[in-house]
Amino acid sequence: MTTRATHTADVIVIGGGTGGYGTALRAAALGLDVVLVERDKVGGTCLHRGCIPSKAMLHAAELVDGIAEARERWGVKATLDSVDWAALVATRDDIVARNHKGVEAHLAHAGVRVVRGTARLTGPRTVRVESVRTDSAPGTADRRTLRAHAQDARPHTDLESGVHDFSARRGIVLATGSRPRTLLGLEPDGQHIVTSDDALFAPGLPASVLVLGGGAIGVEYASFHRSMGAEVTLVEAADRIVPLEDADVSRHLTRGLRKRGIDVHAGARLLDTEVLDNGVRARVRTARGETRTVEAERLLVAVGRVPVTEGLGLAAAGLTTDERGFVVPADWNRLETAVPGIHVVGDLLPPPSLGLAHASFAEGLLVAETLAGLPPAPVDYAAVPRVTYSSPQTASVGLSETEARARGREVEVDTMPLTAVAKGMVHGRGGMVKVVAEAGAGQVLGVHLVGPNVSEMIAESQLIVGWDAEPSDVARHVHAHPTLSEAVGEVFLTLAGRGLHQQ
Ligand code: FAD
């Protein structure tokens, strides 16, 4: 049976990931009537297939690594029996499920009308939603079209089961996110050739993995599988892994991963692959021009992500994508497209947006406040931190040394190994701090960290870069002793001409 209804809302958000639900929560808090359309589960990629499950798994990986460290460095007579993948997955999924419930509760509490279905633009102010009721019997799909009205009561459950056309009084926000990119001839089969999505739901842990792609996702999965005992080969086409980071970050990370037994090949190309009964065989051309044959139980393709706009009806609203599939804002200060009232957030945005959950939250706040008539400050992408949660971790904010020089800045750089401070020696896992500042102890342009726990250390640096601080501003603040952060403080003291341990 099909029921139809027409509604109006102030704001219609399409996509319930971090960008979409962030927008919806802030808009509702500002008193706007918000409809959020999600075809799968609110929380999106980050909560269900990205940040949260992968970081839960990487936490387990750290515990496994800790057993080896305890035995080898600290005389703790511990051994690892085995990893119970099913138990690991159960804990991970419980964390995801509890977060999912939390997001649903926040949305309900804020009065956001969540509609489950697939949304399509039918014009610059209208959205149609077609959905299949989760409680429908097979074959009795219930199609609906949504339209949003401020004066509607909030029939949350009615919207769940109707056919709706929505029209927006203030604006429509596109937040449909991204999906894994695949390469021609490397179609994932979910078993031997997998994406980061498939890797989460695999039946067990592989004994060997070939990871294609040395960006954050590829490096994190390489690191995880190595901790779990797999033989890991990491292949990156660019001349270094994490190629968007400072070259010293790539160098230290490569060294750290190799020390752990990961076979890292940058500047390498996958020539061909053959699917075998129990895995894949791939030929890789290394940077030195040698051809290597790698056999692995699993080939994990992590070569980036592509924006999701299929079936979104962009043309009906008068919109297009660029050649890479991104929806490009005409006004970056408001994240508004060329069609007034249609805004875009999250992974749909091209650089300088970053394809990161926390960037999408910031974009959601900006758009919600814009739609509420406030004058929000644009997102300062240069001050958004970037983290790779591998072992070792990387965390950075601002410009790399090369970027700063390419922009014609005269720079001064200082670096320090983490093992130069006592806490770094306790950790015994290497790492470094690098600060890029304008020459003459001028503005801090970038901070780059590699090592244990640096994901938790980057916060002060994002304020330093975001507040256009100079080394002397930082150097007068005292860091706790003994901490890893002391190394950050030391580098700023040195740049301010007051270093204790460096000349
Ligand atoms: P998404 O989260 O992709 O949400 C889009 C939503 O829109 C989806 O739920 C989808 O179902 C829905 N949708 C799509 N089309 C329609 C339609 N037509 N109608 C209705 N609904 C629709 N970022 C970090 O900051 N930190 C990390 O540690 C991190 N780790 C990651 C690890 C992995 C393995 C991956 C894959 C990503 C990771 N990311 C991380 C990136 C982060 O997940 C994304 O940047 C973020 O999820 C983007 O949010 P979004 O709202 O733009 O899109």
Coordinates of C-alpha atoms and ligand atoms in Angstrom, one line a residue:
M1 CA 0.0 0.0 0.0
T2 CA 1.3 3.5 -0.8
T3 CA 0.4 6.5 1.3
R4 CA 1.3 10.0 0.1
A5 CA 1.7 13.2 2.1
T6 CA 3.1 16.6 1.6
H7 CA 5.1 18.5 4.2
T8 CA 7.2 21.6 4.7
A9 CA 10.2 22.1 6.9
D10 CA 12.6 24.9 7.4
V11 CA 15.5 22.7 6.6
I12 CA 15.7 19.3 4.8
V13 CA 18.9 17.4 5.4
I14 CA 19.7 14.6 3.0
G15 CA 22.0 12.1 4.6
G16 CA 22.4 11.3 8.3
G17 CA 26.1 10.9 8.7
T18 CA 28.3 13.2 10.8
G19 CA 27.8 16.1 8.4
G20 CA 24.0 15.6 8.1
Y21 CA 23.2 14.9 11.7
G22 CA 25.6 17.6 12.9
T23 CA 23.7 20.1 10.7
A24 CA 20.3 18.8 11.9
L25 CA 21.1 19.0 15.6
R26 CA 22.5 22.5 15.4
A27 CA 19.6 23.8 13.2
A28 CA 17.0 22.3 15.6
A29 CA 18.8 23.8 18.6
L30 CA 18.5 27.2 16.8
G31 CA 14.7 26.7 16.6
L32 CA 14.4 25.5 13.0
D33 CA 12.1 22.7 12.0
V34 CA 14.3 20.1 10.6
V35 CA 13.7 16.9 8.6
L36 CA 16.6 14.5 8.2
V37 CA 16.4 11.8 5.6
E38 CA 18.6 8.8 5.9
R39 CA 18.3 5.6 3.9
D40 CA 20.4 3.4 6.1
K41 CA 21.4 4.3 9.7
V42 CA 22.0 7.7 11.2
G43 CA 25.6 8.0 12.1
G44 CA 26.7 7.2 8.5
T45 CA 30.1 6.0 7.4
C46 CA 32.0 7.3 10.5
L47 CA 29.9 5.5 13.0
H48 CA 29.1 2.3 11.2
R49 CA 31.9 1.7 8.8
G50 CA 34.7 4.2 9.5
C51 CA 36.1 6.1 12.4
I52 CA 34.4 4.3 15.3
P53 CA 34.7 0.6 14.3
S54 CA 38.2 1.1 12.9
K55 CA 39.4 2.9 16.1
A56 CA 37.8 0.2 18.3
M57 CA 39.8 -2.4 16.4
L58 CA 43.0 -0.4 16.5
H59 CA 42.5 -0.1 20.3
A60 CA 42.4 -3.9 20.5
A61 CA 45.5 -4.0 18.3
E62 CA 47.4 -1.7 20.7
L63 CA 46.5 -4.1 23.5
V64 CA 48.0 -7.0 21.5
D65 CA 51.2 -5.0 20.8
G66 CA 51.3 -4.1 24.5
I67 CA 51.7 -7.8 25.4
A68 CA 54.8 -8.1 23.3
E69 CA 56.2 -4.9 24.7
A70 CA 55.4 -6.0 28.3
R71 CA 57.3 -9.3 27.7
E72 CA 60.2 -7.9 25.7
R73 CA 60.9 -4.7 27.5
W74 CA 59.4 -4.9 31.0
G75 CA 60.0 -8.5 32.1
V76 CA 56.2 -9.1 32.3
K77 CA 55.8 -12.8 31.7
A78 CA 52.8 -12.5 29.4
T79 CA 52.1 -14.3 26.2
L80 CA 49.4 -14.0 23.7
D81 CA 47.2 -17.1 23.3
S82 CA 45.1 -15.9 20.4
V83 CA 42.7 -13.2 19.3
D84 CA 39.0 -14.2 19.4
W85 CA 37.8 -12.2 16.3
A86 CA 34.2 -12.8 17.1
A87 CA 34.6 -11.4 20.6
L88 CA 36.6 -8.4 19.3
V89 CA 33.8 -7.8 16.7
A90 CA 31.1 -8.1 19.5
T91 CA 32.8 -5.4 21.6
R92 CA 33.3 -3.2 18.6
D93 CA 29.8 -3.6 17.4
D94 CA 28.4 -2.9 20.9
I95 CA 30.3 0.4 21.0
V96 CA 28.9 1.3 17.6
A97 CA 25.4 0.2 18.6
R98 CA 25.5 2.3 21.8
N99 CA 26.7 5.3 19.9
H100 CA 24.0 4.8 17.3
K101 CA 21.3 4.8 20.0
G102 CA 22.9 7.9 21.4
V103 CA 22.7 9.7 18.0
E104 CA 19.1 8.6 17.6
A105 CA 18.2 9.8 21.1
H106 CA 19.9 13.2 20.5
L107 CA 18.0 13.7 17.2
A108 CA 14.7 12.7 18.9
H109 CA 15.3 14.9 21.9
A110 CA 16.2 17.9 19.6
G111 CA 12.9 17.4 17.7
V112 CA 14.5 16.5 14.4
R113 CA 12.1 14.5 12.2
V114 CA 14.1 11.5 11.0
V115 CA 12.7 9.9 7.9
R116 CA 14.0 6.6 6.7
G117 CA 14.2 6.5 3.0
T118 CA 16.1 7.5 -0.1
A119 CA 15.8 11.2 -1.0
R120 CA 15.9 12.8 -4.4
L121 CA 15.8 16.4 -5.3
T122 CA 12.8 17.2 -7.5
G123 CA 13.6 20.9 -7.7
P124 CA 15.6 23.6 -6.0
R125 CA 13.3 23.6 -2.9
T126 CA 11.7 20.1 -3.0
V127 CA 12.7 16.6 -2.1
R128 CA 10.9 13.4 -2.7
V129 CA 11.6 10.5 -0.4
E130 CA 10.9 6.9 -1.4
S131 CA 11.4 4.4 1.3
V132 CA 10.9 0.8 2.1
R133 CA 9.4 0.3 5.5
T134 CA 11.6 -1.8 7.6
D135 CA 8.5 -3.7 8.9
S136 CA 7.0 -4.3 5.4
A137 CA 6.6 -7.8 4.2
P138 CA 8.8 -8.6 1.2
G139 CA 7.3 -7.3 -2.0
T140 CA 5.1 -4.7 -0.2
A141 CA 7.5 -1.9 -0.5
D142 CA 6.0 1.4 0.8
R143 CA 7.0 4.3 -1.4
R144 CA 6.8 7.8 0.0
T145 CA 7.6 11.3 -1.0
L146 CA 8.5 13.9 1.5
R147 CA 7.9 17.7 1.8
A148 CA 8.6 19.6 5.0
H149 CA 6.4 22.3 6.7
A150 CA 7.2 24.4 9.7
Q151 CA 3.5 24.4 10.8
D152 CA 3.2 20.6 10.8
A153 CA 2.9 18.8 14.0
R154 CA 5.8 16.5 14.4
P155 CA 4.4 13.2 13.4
H156 CA 7.6 11.3 13.7
T157 CA 6.1 7.9 13.3
D158 CA 3.7 9.0 10.6
L159 CA 6.6 10.2 8.5
E160 CA 8.1 6.8 9.0
S161 CA 5.3 5.1 7.2
G162 CA 3.9 7.6 4.6
V163 CA 4.6 8.7 1.1
H164 CA 6.0 12.2 1.2
D165 CA 7.0 15.3 -0.8
F166 CA 8.9 17.8 1.3
S167 CA 9.6 21.4 0.4
A168 CA 12.0 23.5 2.3
R169 CA 11.3 27.0 3.5
R170 CA 14.9 27.9 4.3
G171 CA 17.2 25.4 2.8
I172 CA 18.2 21.9 1.7
V173 CA 21.5 20.4 2.9
L174 CA 23.2 17.8 0.8
A175 CA 25.1 15.4 3.1
T176 CA 25.2 12.1 1.2
G177 CA 28.8 11.4 1.9
S178 CA 31.1 9.0 0.1
R179 CA 31.8 5.3 -0.6
P180 CA 35.0 3.4 -1.2
R181 CA 36.7 4.0 -4.6
T182 CA 37.5 0.9 -6.6
L183 CA 39.8 0.5 -9.6
L184 CA 39.0 -1.0 -12.9
G185 CA 39.9 -4.7 -13.0
L186 CA 39.9 -4.8 -9.2
E187 CA 36.2 -5.3 -8.4
P188 CA 35.8 -6.2 -4.7
D189 CA 34.3 -9.6 -4.2
G190 CA 34.0 -9.1 -0.4
Q191 CA 36.2 -12.2 0.2
H192 CA 39.6 -12.0 -1.4
I193 CA 39.4 -8.4 -2.8
V194 CA 37.9 -6.2 -0.2
T195 CA 37.2 -2.6 0.7
S196 CA 37.4 -1.1 4.1
D197 CA 33.7 -1.8 4.5
D198 CA 34.1 -5.5 3.7
A199 CA 37.1 -5.8 6.1
L200 CA 34.9 -4.9 9.0
F201 CA 32.5 -7.8 8.3
A202 CA 35.0 -10.5 7.3
P203 CA 34.4 -13.9 8.9
G204 CA 37.9 -13.9 10.4
L205 CA 41.4 -12.5 10.5
P206 CA 43.6 -13.2 7.5
A207 CA 47.1 -14.6 7.8
S208 CA 48.4 -12.2 5.1
V209 CA 47.1 -9.0 3.6
L210 CA 48.2 -6.9 0.6
V211 CA 47.0 -3.3 1.2
L212 CA 46.7 -1.1 -1.8
G213 CA 46.8 2.6 -0.9
G214 CA 49.0 4.3 1.7
G215 CA 46.6 7.0 2.8
A216 CA 45.2 7.0 6.4
I217 CA 42.7 4.2 5.8
G218 CA 45.2 1.9 4.1
V219 CA 47.9 2.6 6.7
E220 CA 45.5 2.0 9.6
Y221 CA 44.3 -1.3 8.2
A222 CA 47.9 -2.4 7.5
S223 CA 48.8 -1.5 11.0
F224 CA 45.8 -3.4 12.5
H225 CA 46.4 -6.6 10.6
R226 CA 50.1 -6.6 11.4
S227 CA 49.3 -6.3 15.1
M228 CA 46.9 -9.2 14.7
G229 CA 49.9 -11.3 13.4
A230 CA 49.3 -11.1 9.6
E231 CA 52.1 -10.7 7.0
V232 CA 51.4 -7.3 5.6
T233 CA 52.5 -5.6 2.3
L234 CA 51.5 -2.0 1.8
V235 CA 51.7 -0.6 -1.7
E236 CA 51.3 3.2 -2.5
A237 CA 51.6 4.7 -5.9
A238 CA 52.8 8.1 -4.7
D239 CA 56.4 8.4 -3.8
R240 CA 55.6 8.2 -0.1
I241 CA 52.9 7.0 2.2
V242 CA 50.5 9.5 3.7
P243 CA 51.5 11.8 0.8
L244 CA 49.4 14.7 1.9
E245 CA 51.4 15.0 5.1
D246 CA 54.8 16.6 5.7
A247 CA 57.6 14.5 4.1
D248 CA 59.2 13.9 7.6
V249 CA 55.9 12.4 8.8
S250 CA 55.9 10.0 5.9
R251 CA 59.6 9.1 6.6
H252 CA 59.1 8.5 10.3
L253 CA 55.9 6.6 9.7
T254 CA 57.5 4.4 7.0
R255 CA 60.3 3.6 9.4
G256 CA 58.0 2.8 12.2
L257 CA 55.8 0.5 10.1
R258 CA 58.9 -1.3 8.6
K259 CA 60.3 -1.8 12.1
R260 CA 57.1 -3.6 12.9
G261 CA 57.6 -5.9 9.9
I262 CA 55.2 -4.3 7.4
D263 CA 56.7 -4.4 3.9
V264 CA 56.1 -0.8 2.7
H265 CA 56.4 0.0 -1.0
A266 CA 55.9 3.7 -2.0
G267 CA 56.3 4.7 -5.6
A268 CA 55.1 1.2 -6.5
R269 CA 52.4 0.1 -8.9
L270 CA 50.1 -2.9 -8.9
L271 CA 50.6 -4.5 -12.3
D272 CA 48.0 -7.3 -12.2
T273 CA 46.2 -9.6 -9.8
E274 CA 44.9 -13.1 -10.0
V275 CA 42.3 -14.4 -7.6
L276 CA 43.2 -17.8 -6.3
D277 CA 41.1 -20.3 -4.3
N278 CA 42.6 -19.0 -1.0
G279 CA 43.5 -15.5 -1.8
V280 CA 45.2 -13.4 -4.5
R281 CA 48.5 -13.3 -6.3
A282 CA 49.6 -9.8 -7.4
R283 CA 52.5 -8.5 -9.3
V284 CA 53.9 -5.2 -8.0
R285 CA 56.4 -3.0 -9.8
T286 CA 58.5 -1.4 -7.0
A287 CA 60.1 2.1 -7.1
R288 CA 63.4 0.5 -8.1
G289 CA 61.7 -1.0 -11.2
E290 CA 61.8 -4.6 -9.8
T291 CA 58.7 -6.8 -10.3
R292 CA 57.7 -8.5 -7.0
T293 CA 55.0 -11.2 -6.7
V294 CA 53.0 -11.0 -3.6
E295 CA 50.5 -13.7 -2.5
A296 CA 48.0 -12.8 0.2
E297 CA 44.8 -14.1 1.7
R298 CA 43.3 -10.7 1.2
L299 CA 43.8 -7.7 -1.0
L300 CA 42.4 -4.6 0.7
V301 CA 41.7 -1.8 -1.8
A302 CA 42.1 1.6 0.0
V303 CA 42.6 4.0 -2.9
G304 CA 40.3 6.7 -1.7
R305 CA 36.6 7.5 -1.6
V306 CA 34.1 8.9 -4.1
P307 CA 31.2 11.2 -3.4
V308 CA 27.7 9.6 -3.4
T309 CA 25.4 11.6 -5.8
E310 CA 23.8 8.8 -7.9
G311 CA 20.1 9.2 -7.9
L312 CA 20.2 12.4 -5.9
G313 CA 18.5 14.4 -8.6
L314 CA 21.1 17.1 -8.7
A315 CA 20.1 18.1 -12.3
A316 CA 16.5 18.6 -11.2
A317 CA 17.7 21.2 -8.8
G318 CA 20.0 22.8 -11.3
L319 CA 23.2 21.4 -9.9
T320 CA 26.1 19.4 -11.3
T321 CA 29.2 17.9 -9.9
D322 CA 32.8 18.6 -10.9
E323 CA 34.8 15.9 -12.9
R324 CA 35.7 14.1 -9.6
G325 CA 32.1 13.9 -8.5
F326 CA 32.3 16.6 -5.8
V327 CA 29.5 19.2 -5.3
V328 CA 31.4 22.4 -5.4
P329 CA 30.1 25.3 -3.3
A330 CA 29.8 28.7 -5.1
D331 CA 30.3 30.3 -1.7
W332 CA 32.7 28.5 0.6
N333 CA 31.9 31.0 3.4
R334 CA 28.3 29.6 3.6
L335 CA 28.9 26.3 1.9
E336 CA 26.1 27.2 -0.5
T337 CA 26.0 25.9 -4.0
A338 CA 25.2 27.9 -7.1
V339 CA 21.5 27.3 -6.4
P340 CA 20.6 29.6 -3.5
G341 CA 19.3 27.7 -0.5
I342 CA 21.1 24.4 -1.4
H343 CA 24.1 23.8 0.9
V344 CA 26.6 21.0 1.0
V345 CA 28.6 19.5 3.8
G346 CA 31.0 16.5 4.5
D347 CA 32.6 14.1 2.0
L348 CA 30.6 15.6 -0.9
L349 CA 32.9 18.6 -0.7
P350 CA 36.1 18.8 -2.6
P351 CA 39.4 20.0 -1.0
P352 CA 40.2 22.2 1.0
S353 CA 37.5 20.2 2.9
L354 CA 39.3 17.1 4.2
G355 CA 37.0 14.1 4.0
L356 CA 37.1 13.9 7.8
A357 CA 34.2 13.5 10.3
H358 CA 35.2 16.4 12.5
A359 CA 35.5 18.7 9.4
S360 CA 32.0 17.6 8.5
F361 CA 30.7 18.5 12.0
A362 CA 32.2 22.0 11.6
E363 CA 30.6 22.3 8.2
G364 CA 27.3 21.3 9.6
L365 CA 27.5 23.9 12.3
L366 CA 28.3 26.5 9.8
V367 CA 25.5 25.7 7.5
A368 CA 22.9 25.4 10.3
E369 CA 23.9 28.8 11.7
T370 CA 23.8 30.3 8.2
L371 CA 20.3 28.9 7.6
A372 CA 19.3 30.3 11.0
G373 CA 20.4 33.8 9.9
L374 CA 23.5 33.9 12.0
P375 CA 26.8 35.1 10.6
P376 CA 29.1 32.2 11.4
A377 CA 32.8 32.3 10.6
P378 CA 33.9 30.1 7.7
V379 CA 35.6 26.8 8.5
D380 CA 39.3 27.3 8.9
Y381 CA 40.5 24.2 7.1
A382 CA 44.2 25.0 7.7
A383 CA 43.5 24.6 11.5
V384 CA 41.7 21.2 11.2
P385 CA 43.8 18.4 12.6
R386 CA 44.5 15.2 10.6
V387 CA 45.3 12.0 12.4
T388 CA 46.3 8.5 11.3
Y389 CA 45.6 6.0 14.1
S390 CA 48.2 3.4 13.2
S391 CA 51.1 2.3 15.3
P392 CA 53.0 4.7 15.2
Q393 CA 50.3 7.3 15.0
T394 CA 50.6 10.6 13.0
A395 CA 48.8 13.8 13.9
S396 CA 49.3 17.2 12.2
V397 CA 47.7 20.6 11.7
G398 CA 48.5 23.4 9.3
L399 CA 51.1 23.5 6.5
S400 CA 53.8 21.1 5.8
E401 CA 57.3 22.5 5.3
T402 CA 57.0 22.0 1.5
E403 CA 53.6 23.7 1.3
A404 CA 54.8 26.6 3.4
R405 CA 57.8 27.2 1.1
A406 CA 55.6 26.7 -2.0
R407 CA 53.4 29.5 -0.8
G408 CA 56.5 31.8 -0.7
R409 CA 56.8 31.8 3.1
E410 CA 60.3 32.1 4.5
V411 CA 60.2 29.4 7.1
E412 CA 62.1 28.2 10.2
V413 CA 61.8 24.6 11.1
D414 CA 62.6 22.8 14.3
T415 CA 62.3 19.1 15.1
M416 CA 62.8 16.9 18.1
P417 CA 62.6 13.1 18.6
L418 CA 60.1 12.1 21.2
T419 CA 62.8 9.9 22.8
A420 CA 64.6 13.1 23.8
V421 CA 62.1 13.6 26.6
A422 CA 61.9 11.1 29.5
K423 CA 58.3 10.0 28.7
G424 CA 59.3 9.2 25.2
M425 CA 62.0 6.9 26.5
V426 CA 59.4 5.2 28.7
H427 CA 57.3 4.6 25.7
G428 CA 60.4 3.5 23.7
R429 CA 58.6 3.8 20.4
G430 CA 60.4 6.6 18.7
G431 CA 58.4 9.4 17.1
M432 CA 59.1 13.1 16.5
V433 CA 57.7 16.7 16.7
K434 CA 58.2 19.1 13.9
V435 CA 57.1 22.7 13.9
V436 CA 57.1 24.9 10.8
A437 CA 57.0 28.7 11.6
E438 CA 57.6 31.9 9.7
A439 CA 61.3 32.9 9.9
G440 CA 62.3 35.1 12.8
A441 CA 60.0 33.3 15.3
G442 CA 56.9 34.5 13.4
Q443 CA 53.5 32.8 13.0
V444 CA 53.3 29.1 13.5
L445 CA 52.3 27.5 10.2
G446 CA 52.2 23.8 10.9
V447 CA 52.8 21.2 13.6
H448 CA 53.5 17.6 12.7
L449 CA 53.7 14.7 15.2
V450 CA 54.6 11.0 14.9
G451 CA 54.6 8.5 17.7
P452 CA 52.5 6.9 20.5
N453 CA 49.3 8.8 21.6
V454 CA 50.0 11.8 19.3
S455 CA 46.3 11.8 18.4
E456 CA 45.6 13.0 21.9
M457 CA 48.5 15.5 21.7
I458 CA 47.5 17.5 18.6
A459 CA 44.8 19.5 20.4
E460 CA 47.1 22.2 21.7
S461 CA 48.7 22.6 18.3
Q462 CA 45.4 23.1 16.6
L463 CA 44.8 26.1 18.9
I464 CA 48.3 27.3 18.3
V465 CA 47.8 27.2 14.5
G466 CA 44.2 28.3 14.7
W467 CA 45.0 31.3 16.9
D468 CA 47.9 32.4 14.6
A469 CA 50.2 32.1 17.6
E470 CA 54.0 32.6 17.5
P471 CA 56.5 30.4 19.3
S472 CA 57.0 33.0 22.1
D473 CA 53.2 32.8 22.8
V474 CA 53.5 29.1 23.4
A475 CA 56.9 29.1 25.1
R476 CA 55.7 31.0 28.1
H477 CA 53.2 28.2 28.9
V478 CA 54.6 25.3 31.0
H479 CA 54.0 21.7 29.9
A480 CA 53.6 19.0 32.5
H481 CA 56.6 16.8 33.3
P482 CA 57.0 14.0 32.4
T483 CA 54.8 13.9 29.3
L484 CA 55.2 13.4 25.6
S485 CA 53.7 16.9 25.2
E486 CA 56.9 18.3 26.8
A487 CA 58.6 17.6 23.5
V488 CA 56.1 20.0 21.8
G489 CA 56.8 22.6 24.5
E490 CA 60.6 22.1 24.0
V491 CA 60.4 22.7 20.3
F492 CA 58.5 26.0 20.8
L493 CA 61.0 27.0 23.5
T494 CA 63.8 26.4 21.0
L495 CA 62.0 28.4 18.3
A496 CA 61.5 31.2 20.8
G497 CA 65.3 31.2 21.5
R498 CA 64.8 29.7 25.0
G499 CA 65.5 26.0 24.5
L500 CA 66.7 24.0 27.4
H501 CA 68.0 20.9 25.6
Q502 CA 68.7 22.1 22.1
Q503 CA 70.8 24.9 20.7
Ligands
FAD1 P1 28.6 9.8 5.5 O1 29.0 9.6 6.9 O2 29.1 8.9 4.4 O3 27.0 9.8 5.6 C1 26.2 10.0 4.4 C2 24.9 9.3 4.7 O4 24.0 9.7 3.7 C3 24.9 7.8 4.8 O5 24.4 7.4 6.0 C4 24.0 7.4 3.6 O6 23.3 6.2 3.9 C5 23.1 8.6 3.4 N1 22.6 8.7 2.1 C6 23.3 8.7 0.9 N2 22.5 9.0 -0.1 C7 21.3 9.2 0.4 C8 20.0 9.5 -0.2 N3 19.8 9.8 -1.5 N4 18.9 9.6 0.7 C9 19.1 9.4 2.0 N5 20.2 9.1 2.6 C10 21.3 9.0 1.8 N6 37.2 10.6 9.7 C11 37.7 11.1 10.8 O7 37.5 12.3 11.1 N7 38.4 10.3 11.7 C12 38.6 9.0 11.5 O8 39.2 8.3 12.3 C13 38.1 8.4 10.3 N8 38.3 7.1 10.0 C14 37.7 6.6 8.9 C15 38.0 5.2 8.7 C16 37.4 4.6 7.6 C17 37.6 3.2 7.4 C18 36.6 5.4 6.7 C19 35.9 4.7 5.5 C20 36.4 6.7 6.9 C21 37.0 7.3 8.0 N9 36.8 8.7 8.3 C22 37.4 9.3 9.4 C23 36.1 9.6 7.4 C24 34.7 9.8 7.9 O9 34.0 8.6 8.1 C25 33.9 10.7 6.8 O10 34.6 11.9 6.6 C26 32.5 11.1 7.3 O11 31.8 9.9 7.6 C27 31.8 11.9 6.3 O12 30.5 12.2 6.8 P2 29.3 12.6 5.8 O13 28.2 13.1 6.7 O14 29.8 13.5 4.7 O15 29.0 11.3 5.0

